[in-house]
XYZ file of C-alpha atoms in Angstrom:
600
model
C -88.135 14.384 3.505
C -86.542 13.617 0.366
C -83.220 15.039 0.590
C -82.993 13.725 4.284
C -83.577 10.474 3.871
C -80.831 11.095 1.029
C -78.388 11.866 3.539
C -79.124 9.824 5.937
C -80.265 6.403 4.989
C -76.500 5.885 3.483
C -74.902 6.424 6.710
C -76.721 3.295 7.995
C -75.743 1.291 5.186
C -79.517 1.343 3.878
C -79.922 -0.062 0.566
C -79.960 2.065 -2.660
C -83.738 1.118 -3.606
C -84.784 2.747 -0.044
C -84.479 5.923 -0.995
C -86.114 5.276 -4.716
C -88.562 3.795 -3.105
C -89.482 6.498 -0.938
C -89.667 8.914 -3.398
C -92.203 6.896 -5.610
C -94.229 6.334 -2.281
C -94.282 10.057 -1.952
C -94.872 10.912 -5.580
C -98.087 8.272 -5.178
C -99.745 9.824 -2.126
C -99.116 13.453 -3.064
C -102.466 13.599 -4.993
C -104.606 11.901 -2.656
C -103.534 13.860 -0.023
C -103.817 16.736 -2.163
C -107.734 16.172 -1.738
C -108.350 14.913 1.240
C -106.620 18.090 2.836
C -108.951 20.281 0.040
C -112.412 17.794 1.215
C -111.546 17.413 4.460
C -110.658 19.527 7.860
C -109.769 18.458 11.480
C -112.120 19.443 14.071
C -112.276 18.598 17.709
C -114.401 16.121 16.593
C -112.517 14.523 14.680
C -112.389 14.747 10.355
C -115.308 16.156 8.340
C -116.432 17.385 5.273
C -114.777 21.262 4.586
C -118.456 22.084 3.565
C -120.585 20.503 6.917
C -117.893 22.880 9.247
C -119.393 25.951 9.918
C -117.295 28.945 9.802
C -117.476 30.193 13.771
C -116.658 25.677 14.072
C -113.701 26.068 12.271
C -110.255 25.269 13.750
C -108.192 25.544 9.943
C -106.293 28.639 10.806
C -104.979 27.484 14.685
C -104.451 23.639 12.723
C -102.407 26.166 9.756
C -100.375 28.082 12.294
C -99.408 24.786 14.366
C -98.423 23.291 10.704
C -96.027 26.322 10.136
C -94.402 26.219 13.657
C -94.043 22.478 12.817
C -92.459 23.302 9.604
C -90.382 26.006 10.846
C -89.255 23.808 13.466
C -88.420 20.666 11.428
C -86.221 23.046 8.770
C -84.253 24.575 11.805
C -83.552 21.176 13.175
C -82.490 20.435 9.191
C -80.401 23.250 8.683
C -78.551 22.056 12.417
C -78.216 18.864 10.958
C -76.744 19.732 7.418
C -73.897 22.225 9.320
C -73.329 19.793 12.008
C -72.955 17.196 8.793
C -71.053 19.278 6.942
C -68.358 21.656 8.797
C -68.157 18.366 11.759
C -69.043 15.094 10.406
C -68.120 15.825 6.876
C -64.347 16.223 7.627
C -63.752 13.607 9.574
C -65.538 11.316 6.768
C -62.936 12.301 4.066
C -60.312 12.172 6.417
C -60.997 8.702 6.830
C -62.355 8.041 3.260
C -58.814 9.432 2.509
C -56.860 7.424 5.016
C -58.462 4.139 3.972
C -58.169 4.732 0.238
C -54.334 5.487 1.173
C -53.210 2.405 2.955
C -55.811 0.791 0.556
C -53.335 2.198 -2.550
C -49.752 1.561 -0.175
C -51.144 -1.856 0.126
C -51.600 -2.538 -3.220
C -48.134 -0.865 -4.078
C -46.754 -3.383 -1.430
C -47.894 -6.086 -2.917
C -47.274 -5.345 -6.640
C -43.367 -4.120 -5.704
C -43.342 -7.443 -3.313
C -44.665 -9.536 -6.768
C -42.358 -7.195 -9.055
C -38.978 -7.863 -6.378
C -40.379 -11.900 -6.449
C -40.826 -11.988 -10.217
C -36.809 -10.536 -10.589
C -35.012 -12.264 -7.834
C -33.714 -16.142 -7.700
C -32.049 -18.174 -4.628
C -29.507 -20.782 -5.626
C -29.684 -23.314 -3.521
C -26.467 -25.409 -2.532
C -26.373 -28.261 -4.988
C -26.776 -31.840 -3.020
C -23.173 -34.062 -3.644
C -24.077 -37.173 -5.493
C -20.194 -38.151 -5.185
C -19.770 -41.387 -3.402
C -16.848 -39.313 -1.707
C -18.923 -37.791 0.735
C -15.707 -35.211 0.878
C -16.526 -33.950 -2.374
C -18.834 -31.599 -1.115
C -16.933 -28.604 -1.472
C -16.921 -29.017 -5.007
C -21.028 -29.186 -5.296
C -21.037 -26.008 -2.842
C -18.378 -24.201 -4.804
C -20.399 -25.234 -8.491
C -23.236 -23.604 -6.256
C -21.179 -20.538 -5.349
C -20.137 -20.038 -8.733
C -23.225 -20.376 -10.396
C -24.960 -17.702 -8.073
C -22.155 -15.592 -8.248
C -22.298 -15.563 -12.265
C -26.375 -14.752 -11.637
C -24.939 -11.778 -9.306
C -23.714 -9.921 -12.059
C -27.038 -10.392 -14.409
C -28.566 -6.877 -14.345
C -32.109 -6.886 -13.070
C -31.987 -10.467 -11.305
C -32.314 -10.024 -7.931
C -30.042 -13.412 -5.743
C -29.953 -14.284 -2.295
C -26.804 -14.662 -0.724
C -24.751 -17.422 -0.218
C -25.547 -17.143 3.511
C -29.262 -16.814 3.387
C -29.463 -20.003 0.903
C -26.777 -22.401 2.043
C -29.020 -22.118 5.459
C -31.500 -24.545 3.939
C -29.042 -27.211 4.053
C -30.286 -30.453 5.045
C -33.211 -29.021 6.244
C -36.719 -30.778 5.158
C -38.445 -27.914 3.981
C -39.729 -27.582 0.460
C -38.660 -24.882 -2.419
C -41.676 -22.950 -2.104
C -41.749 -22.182 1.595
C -37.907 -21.213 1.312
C -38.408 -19.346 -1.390
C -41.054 -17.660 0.721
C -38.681 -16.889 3.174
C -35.969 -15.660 1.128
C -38.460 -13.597 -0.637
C -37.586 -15.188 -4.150
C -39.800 -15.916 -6.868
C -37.613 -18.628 -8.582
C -35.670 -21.619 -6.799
C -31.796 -22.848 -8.295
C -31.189 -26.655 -7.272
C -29.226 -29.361 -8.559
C -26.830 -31.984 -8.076
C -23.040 -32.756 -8.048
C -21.470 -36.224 -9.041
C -17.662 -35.667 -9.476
C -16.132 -39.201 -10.621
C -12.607 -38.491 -12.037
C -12.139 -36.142 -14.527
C -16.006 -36.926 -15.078
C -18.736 -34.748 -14.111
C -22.378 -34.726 -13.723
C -24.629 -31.710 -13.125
C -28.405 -31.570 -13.027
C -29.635 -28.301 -12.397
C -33.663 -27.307 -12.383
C -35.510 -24.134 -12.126
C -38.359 -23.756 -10.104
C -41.219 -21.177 -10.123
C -41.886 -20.937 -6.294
C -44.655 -18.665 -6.866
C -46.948 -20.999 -8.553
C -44.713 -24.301 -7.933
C -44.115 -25.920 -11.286
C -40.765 -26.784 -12.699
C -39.579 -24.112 -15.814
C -36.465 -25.906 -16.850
C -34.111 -28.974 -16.150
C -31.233 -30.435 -17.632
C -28.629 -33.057 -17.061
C -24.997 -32.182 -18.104
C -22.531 -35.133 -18.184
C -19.250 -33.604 -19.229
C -14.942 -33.727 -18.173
C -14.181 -31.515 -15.727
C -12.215 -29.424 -17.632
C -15.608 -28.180 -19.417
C -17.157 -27.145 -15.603
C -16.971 -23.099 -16.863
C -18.876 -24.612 -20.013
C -21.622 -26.088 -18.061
C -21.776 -23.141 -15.674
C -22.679 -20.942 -18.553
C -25.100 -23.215 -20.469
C -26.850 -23.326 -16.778
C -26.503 -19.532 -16.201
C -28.048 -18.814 -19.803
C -30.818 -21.058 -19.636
C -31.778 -19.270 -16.838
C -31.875 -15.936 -17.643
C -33.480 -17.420 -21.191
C -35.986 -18.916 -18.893
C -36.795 -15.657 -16.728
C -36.251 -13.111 -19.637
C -39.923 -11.869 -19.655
C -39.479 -10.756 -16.259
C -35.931 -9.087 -16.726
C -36.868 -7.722 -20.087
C -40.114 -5.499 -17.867
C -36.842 -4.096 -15.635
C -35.474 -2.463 -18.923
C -32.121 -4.301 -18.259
C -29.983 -6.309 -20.557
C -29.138 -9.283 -18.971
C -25.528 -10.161 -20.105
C -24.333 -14.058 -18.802
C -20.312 -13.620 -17.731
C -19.056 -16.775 -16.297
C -15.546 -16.312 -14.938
C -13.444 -18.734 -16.714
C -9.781 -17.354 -15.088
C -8.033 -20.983 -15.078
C -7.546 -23.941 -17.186
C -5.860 -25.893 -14.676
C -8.671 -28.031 -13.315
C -6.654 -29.573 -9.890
C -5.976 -25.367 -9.278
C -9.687 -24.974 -9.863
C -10.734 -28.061 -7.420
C -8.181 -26.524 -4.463
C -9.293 -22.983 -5.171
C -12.825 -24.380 -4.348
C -11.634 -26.104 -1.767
C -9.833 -23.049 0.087
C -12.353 -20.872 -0.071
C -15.228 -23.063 1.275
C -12.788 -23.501 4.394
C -12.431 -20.074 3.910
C -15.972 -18.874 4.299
C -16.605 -21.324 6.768
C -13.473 -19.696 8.463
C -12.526 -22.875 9.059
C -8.507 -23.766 9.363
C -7.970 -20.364 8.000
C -4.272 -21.563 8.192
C -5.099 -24.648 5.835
C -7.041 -22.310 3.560
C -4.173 -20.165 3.068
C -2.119 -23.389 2.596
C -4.695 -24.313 -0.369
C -4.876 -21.096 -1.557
C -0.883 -20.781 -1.921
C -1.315 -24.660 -3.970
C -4.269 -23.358 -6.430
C -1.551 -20.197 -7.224
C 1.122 -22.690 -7.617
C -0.076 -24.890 -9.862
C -1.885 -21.628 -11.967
C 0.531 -18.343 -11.262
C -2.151 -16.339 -12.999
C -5.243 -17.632 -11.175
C -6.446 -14.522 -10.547
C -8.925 -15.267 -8.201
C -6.938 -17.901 -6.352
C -4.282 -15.039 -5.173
C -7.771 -12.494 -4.363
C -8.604 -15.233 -2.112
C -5.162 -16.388 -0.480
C -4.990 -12.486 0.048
C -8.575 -12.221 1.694
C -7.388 -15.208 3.837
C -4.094 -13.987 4.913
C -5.812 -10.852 5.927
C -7.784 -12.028 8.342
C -5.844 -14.869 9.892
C -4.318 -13.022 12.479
C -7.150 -11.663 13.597
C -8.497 -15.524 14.209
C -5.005 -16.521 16.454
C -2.672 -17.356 13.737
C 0.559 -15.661 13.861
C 3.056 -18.466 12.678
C 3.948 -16.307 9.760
C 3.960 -12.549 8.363
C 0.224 -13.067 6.960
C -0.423 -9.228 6.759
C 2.659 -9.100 4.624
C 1.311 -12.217 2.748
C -1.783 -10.983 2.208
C -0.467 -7.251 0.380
C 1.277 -8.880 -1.756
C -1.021 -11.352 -2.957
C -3.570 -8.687 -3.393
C -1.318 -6.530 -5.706
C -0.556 -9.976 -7.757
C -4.672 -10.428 -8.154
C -5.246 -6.848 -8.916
C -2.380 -6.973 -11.658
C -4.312 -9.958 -13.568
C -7.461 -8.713 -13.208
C -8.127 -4.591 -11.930
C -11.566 -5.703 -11.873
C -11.352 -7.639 -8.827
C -13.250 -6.169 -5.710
C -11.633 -8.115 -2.154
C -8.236 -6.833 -3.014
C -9.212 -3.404 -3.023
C -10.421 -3.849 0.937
C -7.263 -6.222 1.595
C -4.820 -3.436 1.199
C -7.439 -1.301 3.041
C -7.137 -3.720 5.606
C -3.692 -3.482 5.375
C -2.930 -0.510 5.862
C -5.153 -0.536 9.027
C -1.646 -3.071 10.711
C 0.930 -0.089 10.209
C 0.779 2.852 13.315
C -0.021 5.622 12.844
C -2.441 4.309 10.098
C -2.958 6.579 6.593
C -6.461 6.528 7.035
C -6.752 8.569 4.045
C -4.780 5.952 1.576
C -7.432 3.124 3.699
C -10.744 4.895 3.558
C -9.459 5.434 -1.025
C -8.959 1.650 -0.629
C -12.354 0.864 0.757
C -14.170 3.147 -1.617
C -12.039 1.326 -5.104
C -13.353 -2.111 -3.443
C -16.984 -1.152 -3.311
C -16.928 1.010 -6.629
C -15.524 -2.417 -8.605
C -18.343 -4.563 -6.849
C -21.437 -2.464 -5.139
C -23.041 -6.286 -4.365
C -20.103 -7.166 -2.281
C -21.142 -7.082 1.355
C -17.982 -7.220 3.111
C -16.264 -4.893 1.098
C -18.971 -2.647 3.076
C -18.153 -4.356 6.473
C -14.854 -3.655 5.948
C -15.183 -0.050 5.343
C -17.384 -0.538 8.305
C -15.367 -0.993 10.716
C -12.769 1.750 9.253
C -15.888 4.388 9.922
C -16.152 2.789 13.674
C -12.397 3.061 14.057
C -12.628 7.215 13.152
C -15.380 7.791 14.731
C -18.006 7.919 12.330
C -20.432 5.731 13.815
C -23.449 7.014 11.134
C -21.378 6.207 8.228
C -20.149 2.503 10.195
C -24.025 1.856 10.680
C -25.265 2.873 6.942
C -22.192 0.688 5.574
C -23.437 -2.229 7.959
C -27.109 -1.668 6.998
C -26.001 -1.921 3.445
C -23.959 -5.174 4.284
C -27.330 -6.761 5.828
C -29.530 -6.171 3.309
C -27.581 -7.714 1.038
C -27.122 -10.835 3.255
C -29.148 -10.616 5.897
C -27.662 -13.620 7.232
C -23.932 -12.447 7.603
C -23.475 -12.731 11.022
C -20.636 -10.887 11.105
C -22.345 -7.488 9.733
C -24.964 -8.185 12.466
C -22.281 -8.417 15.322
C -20.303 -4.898 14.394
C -23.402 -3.255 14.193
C -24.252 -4.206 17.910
C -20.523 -2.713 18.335
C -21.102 0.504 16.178
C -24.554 1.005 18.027
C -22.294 0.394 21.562
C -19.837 3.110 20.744
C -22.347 5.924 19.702
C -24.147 5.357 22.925
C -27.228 3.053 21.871
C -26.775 0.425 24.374
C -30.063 -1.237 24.794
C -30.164 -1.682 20.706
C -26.448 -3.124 20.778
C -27.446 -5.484 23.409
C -30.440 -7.014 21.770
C -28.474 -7.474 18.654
C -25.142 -9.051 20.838
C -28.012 -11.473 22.399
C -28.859 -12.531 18.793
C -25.816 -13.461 17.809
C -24.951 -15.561 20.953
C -28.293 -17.102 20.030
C -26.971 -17.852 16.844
C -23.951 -19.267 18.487
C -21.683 -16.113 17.447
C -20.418 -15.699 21.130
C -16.956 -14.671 21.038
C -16.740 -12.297 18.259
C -16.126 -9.000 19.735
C -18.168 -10.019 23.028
C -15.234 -7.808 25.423
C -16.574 -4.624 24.075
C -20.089 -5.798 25.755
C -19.189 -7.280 28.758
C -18.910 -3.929 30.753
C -22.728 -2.950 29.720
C -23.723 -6.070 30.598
C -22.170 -5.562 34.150
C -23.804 -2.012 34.773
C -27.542 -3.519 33.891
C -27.038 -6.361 36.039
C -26.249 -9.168 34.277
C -23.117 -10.236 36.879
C -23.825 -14.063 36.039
C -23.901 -13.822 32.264
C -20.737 -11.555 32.328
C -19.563 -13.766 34.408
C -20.148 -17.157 31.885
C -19.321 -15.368 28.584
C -15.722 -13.762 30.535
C -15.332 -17.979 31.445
C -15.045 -18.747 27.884
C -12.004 -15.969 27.424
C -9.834 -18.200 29.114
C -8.451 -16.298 31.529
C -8.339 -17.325 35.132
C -11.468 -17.487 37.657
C -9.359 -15.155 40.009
C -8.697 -12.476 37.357
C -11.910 -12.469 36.430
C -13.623 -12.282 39.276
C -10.896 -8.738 39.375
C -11.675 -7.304 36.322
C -15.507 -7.654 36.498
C -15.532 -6.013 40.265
C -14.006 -3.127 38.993
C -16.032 -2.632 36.214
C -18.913 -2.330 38.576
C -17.017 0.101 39.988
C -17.647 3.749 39.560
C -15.364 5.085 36.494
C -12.412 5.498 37.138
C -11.698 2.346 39.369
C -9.976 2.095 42.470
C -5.865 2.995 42.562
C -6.147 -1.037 43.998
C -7.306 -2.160 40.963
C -4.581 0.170 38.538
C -2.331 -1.457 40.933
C -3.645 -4.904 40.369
C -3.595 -4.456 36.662
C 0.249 -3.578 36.785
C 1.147 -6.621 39.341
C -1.335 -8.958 36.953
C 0.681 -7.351 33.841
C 4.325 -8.206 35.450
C 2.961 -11.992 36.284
C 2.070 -12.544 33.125
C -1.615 -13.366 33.701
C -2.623 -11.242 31.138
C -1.521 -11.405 27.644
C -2.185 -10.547 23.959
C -3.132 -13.637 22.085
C -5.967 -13.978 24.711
C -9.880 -12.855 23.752
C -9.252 -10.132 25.736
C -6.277 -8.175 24.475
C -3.941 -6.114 27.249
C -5.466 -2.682 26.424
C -9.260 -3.709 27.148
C -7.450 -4.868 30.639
C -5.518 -1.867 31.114
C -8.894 0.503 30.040
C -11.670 -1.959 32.676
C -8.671 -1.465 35.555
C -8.347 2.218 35.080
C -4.749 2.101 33.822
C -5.780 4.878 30.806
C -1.666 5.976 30.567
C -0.834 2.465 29.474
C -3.342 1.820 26.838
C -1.243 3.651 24.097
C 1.428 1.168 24.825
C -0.168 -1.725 24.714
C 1.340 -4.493 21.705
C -2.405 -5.246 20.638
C -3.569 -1.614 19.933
C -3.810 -1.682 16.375
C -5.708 -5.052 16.257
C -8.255 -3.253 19.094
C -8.735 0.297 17.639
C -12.306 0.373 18.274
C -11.522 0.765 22.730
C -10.962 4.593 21.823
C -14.522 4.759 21.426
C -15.400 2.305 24.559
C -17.538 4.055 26.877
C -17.331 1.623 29.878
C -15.112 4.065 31.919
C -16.253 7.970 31.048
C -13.333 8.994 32.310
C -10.913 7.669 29.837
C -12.568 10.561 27.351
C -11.429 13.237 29.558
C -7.709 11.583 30.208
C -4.569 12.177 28.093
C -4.655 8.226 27.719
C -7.595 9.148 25.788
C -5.759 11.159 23.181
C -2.667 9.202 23.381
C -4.622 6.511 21.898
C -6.186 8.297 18.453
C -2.615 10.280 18.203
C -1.293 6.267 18.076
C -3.601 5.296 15.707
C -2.894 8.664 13.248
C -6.784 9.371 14.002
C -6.641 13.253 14.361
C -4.524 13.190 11.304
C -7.484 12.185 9.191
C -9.979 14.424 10.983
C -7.762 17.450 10.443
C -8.139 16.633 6.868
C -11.319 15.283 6.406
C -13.418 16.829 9.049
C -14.511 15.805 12.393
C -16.825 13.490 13.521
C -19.914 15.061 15.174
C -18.773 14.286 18.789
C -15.362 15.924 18.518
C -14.028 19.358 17.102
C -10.536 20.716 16.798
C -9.118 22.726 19.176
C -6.004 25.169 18.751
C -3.479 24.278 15.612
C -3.257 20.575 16.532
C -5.162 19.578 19.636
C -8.402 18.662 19.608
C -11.384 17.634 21.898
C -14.426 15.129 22.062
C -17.808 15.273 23.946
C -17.616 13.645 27.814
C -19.429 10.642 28.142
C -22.089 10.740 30.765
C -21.752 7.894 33.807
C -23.971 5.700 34.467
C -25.541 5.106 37.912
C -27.694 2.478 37.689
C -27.154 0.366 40.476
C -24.798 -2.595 39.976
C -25.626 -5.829 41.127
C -22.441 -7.529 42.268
C-alpha cells in the first residue's frame, strides 16, 4: 500500500505530506489490528470472540484462503502496473522530462546570449541639426556616420548600421523601444550646431536596458578640432561600456580616422557621400567628391568615395562621361594613400565586370582583398554577390547576401538581389515574396524586369502590367512583350519578328529600364542577345529562366562565351547546374516549363 501510494499519489500532483501521512496512519493501526484479527473472527454472523466460535462454526480457513486469492490478486494487478509504469509510461516521462528541461536550458541560453549580444552592441543614432541652416544636416548625419563608423572598428562592440538607425529619423518613438528593435543595449544621440568655423556637439549615452543616462557631454570647439571631438566621444564610450567589452576578452582600441586637415574638403566629403548613400544626384556627388580631392589631393577617403560613386553612376542613367574609367583610377589613387581601404578593392572588382570578356578570376581576387581589409563592410559582400549570380553560383550569391543582411538588415539593396539570386536558382515563390517587400518599401524599379515574367505565368497580368507602365516604354509595346511572355517558351516567329521591326523603329532602346537583351530574350530572339550594346550591364539574363528554351539554344552559350564565363569555370570549377563537355564546350541542366495556366 505503501510503495503504491508512492508511485502514484505524485502523478496526481498529491502533496508530499500524503504519503507521510499515510504511512504514520498505517504504522498506528498496525497493532490494533494486530489484535483484533488475534481476538476476533468473522462468522456468518457477523464478528465474535475467537474463543465463543466453536471449531465445526468456524469459517477462518475459507475467510484465509479468500484473503490469499485477494492478495495474490492485488500483487498481480501491482506487478501489471509497475511494468506497464515502467517499460510504457516511464519512457515517455523522461522523454518529456528531457524535452522540457531542454527547451527549458535553450531558453535560458537564448536569453543570456540575447542579454550578452545587448550588453556588447550600441546604435548611433543620427544626431538632430541644431544649425539654424536647416541645410546643414549633412554635416550632423555625417558627425553621426563617422562616429559609428569609428565604434565599427572597436573589437567586441557590437553597432547597428547606418541603415537600421538613421530609420528612426523623425520618428516619435523613444530610445528604449528602438533600441528594442535594433536589438541594442546602449543608445548614441546627440546634437549638431555648425556656426562658422564654430562647432557644438552634445553627445549622451543611454542604457536602453534599464533606461538611465551613463554619460553626456557638451563639446564647443573650431571645426578644425571635429576628429578631436570624435575621439573624446568615441573613448568615453568605450570607457563607459568597458565592463561589458572587457567580459568579451577583447581590447577595445579607439581609431578615429583623421585623413584631412582641410576642413571645407572635410565638409564636401560629408556632403558627397550623404548624397551618395542616399543615391541621390549621384552625378552631383561625384561633382563633390572630385571638389573634396581638389582642395585635399591626399584625402584618401574622398577619392575611395568619388571612386565608389563613379562606379555606380552608370548603372543609375548617367553616361555624360567615362565614369567607369573615372572610377579605376580614383580607386588606385585611394588605395595608394591608404592599402587599408576596403570600397576600392570592390571598385576595381566592379570594374573589371565593364570590359568583355570579363577576367572573372582578376574580379572574384578583387572582391575577396575588399572583404579581407573590412569583413563589416556589407556591400563589399553585395558586390561579390552579384559576381557569384553572374557565374552561376547562386549558393555562394545567397550566403554573400545573407552575410550583407545581417549586417544591415535594412539595406534594401541586399534584400532585392537576393529575390534575384533566389529567381535564377529556381526558388520563385521565395523571390517573389521578397520582390513584394521591396515594392512595399518603395524599392520598385531596382531589378523589377527580371520578375516581371514570373509574375505573368502566376497570374498577376494587371500588376505586370502597372510595374512594366513605370519602364517607360509605350502602352502598345507593352501590351507585345507581356503577351508573349504568356506565351509558351519559345514565343511565336510573330513576336521574333515583332522584336526585329520594334528594334529597327527604335522603340526599344538601351538607356530604358528594360535593356534590349531582356527584349530580345521575352520575344524569343535568343541569336541576338549576344549582340546586344547593354550585355555587360545585364549579365545576370544568362541565368533568366522565363523562356526554358534559351538554355538549350546556342544564344544561350553565345551569351556566357561573351561574358568570358566558361573561361572561369574551366579554371575554377563548375557550378552545380553545368559541367564541361569535350576540350572547350560545355553544358548546363534544361530548365523545366512551366504550365500553369496564364491568365491573359
Amino acid at each position: 500500500l505503501v510503495q503504491v501510494a508512492g508511485t502514484v499519489l505524485p502523478m496526481y500532483g498529491a502533496p508530499g505530506w500524503m504519503p507521510r501521512t499515510i504511512v504514520v496512519l498505517l504504522a498506528l493501526g498496525f497493532v490494533p489490528a494486530l489484535v483484533f484479527a488475534w481476538v476476533f473472527e468473522m462468522t456468518p454472523d457477523g464478528i465474535k470472540r475467537d474463543a465463543d466460535v466453536l471449531p465445526e462454526k468456524s469459517i477462518a480457513s475459507h475467510t484465509a484462503q479468500r484473503m490469499n486469492r485477494l492478495i495474490v490478486a492485488t500483487l498481480v494487478l501491482a506487478v501489471i502496473y509497475f511494468c506497464v509504469d515502467k517499460f510504457v509510461l516511464a519512457p515517455h516521462r523522461e522523454a518529456a522530462l528531457v524535452a522540457t528541461t531542454t527547451q527549458a536550458a535553450k531558453a535560458e541560453a537564448t536569453t543570456e546570449a540575447t542579454q550578452k549580444a545587448r550588453d556588447n552592441s550600441i546604435a548611433v543614432l543620427p544626431f538632430v541639426n541644431m544649425s539654424n541652416d536647416a541645410s546643414n544636416q549633412y554635416f550632423s548625419d555625417g558627425i553621426s556616420e563617422e562616429l559609428l563608423n569609428v565604434l565599427v572598428r572597436v573589437d567586441g562592440l557590437s553597432v547597428a548600421s547606418r541603415t537600421s538607425s538613421f530609420a528612426y529619423r523623425d520618428k516619435c518613438v523613444g530610445s528604449v523601444a528602438i533600441a528594442k528593435d535594433l536589438g541594442a543595449g546602449y543608445i548614441l544621440e546627440g546634437s549638431v550646431r555648425k556656426s562658422g568655423n564654430k562647432v557644438r556637439i552634445t553627445a549622451q549615452l543611454i542604457d536602453a536596458v534599464n533606461d538611465r543616462h551613463m554619460w553626456s557631454e557638451t563639446y564647443d570647439r573650431e571645426l578644425t578640432d571635429i576628429f578631436a571631438i570624435q575621439d573624446e566621444i568615441a573613448k568615453a564610450i568605450v570607457t563607459a561600456l568597458r565592463g561589458s567589452l572587457e567580459a568579451t576578452k577583447a581590447k577595445p582600441v579607439v581609431a578615429v580616422l583623421a585623413d584631412t586637415q582641410n576642413m571645407e574638403a572635410y565638409e564636401i566629403y560629408l556632403k558627397a557621400r550623404e548624397m551618395f548613400i542616399a543615391r541621390k544626384d549621384v552625378d552631383q556627388s561625384v561633382r563633390l567628391f572630385e571638389k573634396a580631392v581638389a582642395l585635399d589631393p591626399k584625402f584618401a577617403r574622398g577619392w575611395e568615395g568619388l571612386a565608389a560613386a563613379s562606379a555606380i553612376a552608370g548603372s543609375w542613367g548617367y553616361h555624360d562621361r567615362d565614369y567607369t574609367a573615372l572610377a579605376a583610377k580614383s580607386a588606385r589613387q585611394a588605395l595608394a594613400l591608404d592599402p587599408k581601404l576596403s570600397m576600392p578593392w570592390a571598385v576595381l572588382a566592379m570594374v573589371e565586370n565593364t570590359k568583355l570578356p570579363i577576367n572573372w578570376e582578376a574580379a572574384m581576387q578583387l572582391h575577396d582583398k575588399s572583404v579581407a581589409a573590412d569583413p563589416k563592410n556589407a556591400t563589399a559582400y553585395l558586390w561579390r554577390a552579384i559576381s557569384w549570380d553572374n557565374l552561376g553560383f547562386f549558393d555562394r550569391a545567397l550566403a554573400d547576401l545573407d552575410r550583407c543582411i545581417e549586417l544591415d538588415p535594412s539595406y534594401q539593396n541586399c534584400t532585392r538581389w537576393k529575390a534575384v539570386a533566389l529567381l535564377n536558382s529556381g526558388r520563385t515563390e521565395p523571390a517573389l515574396a521578397l520582390f513584394q517587400q521591396g515594392v512595399a518599401n518603395g524599392f520598385i524599379r531596382n531589378r523589377a524586369a527580371e520578375f516581371l515574367p514570373a509574375m505573368v505565368r502566376r497570374g498577376d497580368r494587371l500588376a505586370a502590367e502597372l510595374l512594366m507602365a513605370s519602364f517607360g516604354t509605350q502602352p502598345k509595346l507593352n501590351s507585345l512583350l507581356l503577351d508573349a511572355l504568356a506565351e509558351p517558351s519559345p514565343p511565336s516567329s510573330t513576336a521574333k519578328a515583332l522584336a526585329n521591326r520594334k528594334l529597327i523603329e527604335g522603340d526599344i532602346n538601351s538607356n530604358l529600364s528594360i535593356g534590349t537583351s531582356r527584349y530580345y530574350l521575352w520575344l524569343g530572339a535568343y541569336d541576338l542577345i549576344a549582340t546586344s550594346p547593354d550585355i555587360d550591364s545585364d549579365s545576370q539574363i544568362a541565368w533568366d529562366r522565363s523562356q526554358p528554351a534559351f538554355r538549350n539554344s546556342a544564344g544561350f552559350k553565345a551569351v556566357l562565351a561573351k561574358l568570358g564565363v566558361p573561361a572561369y569555370w574551366r579554371a575554377k570549377g563548375f557550378p552545380p547546374q553545368c559541367r564541361g563537355q569535350g576540350n572547350n564546350d560545355f553544358i548546363c541542366d534544361p530548365i523545366q516549363a512551366d504550365n500553369r495556366q496564364v491568365v491573359r
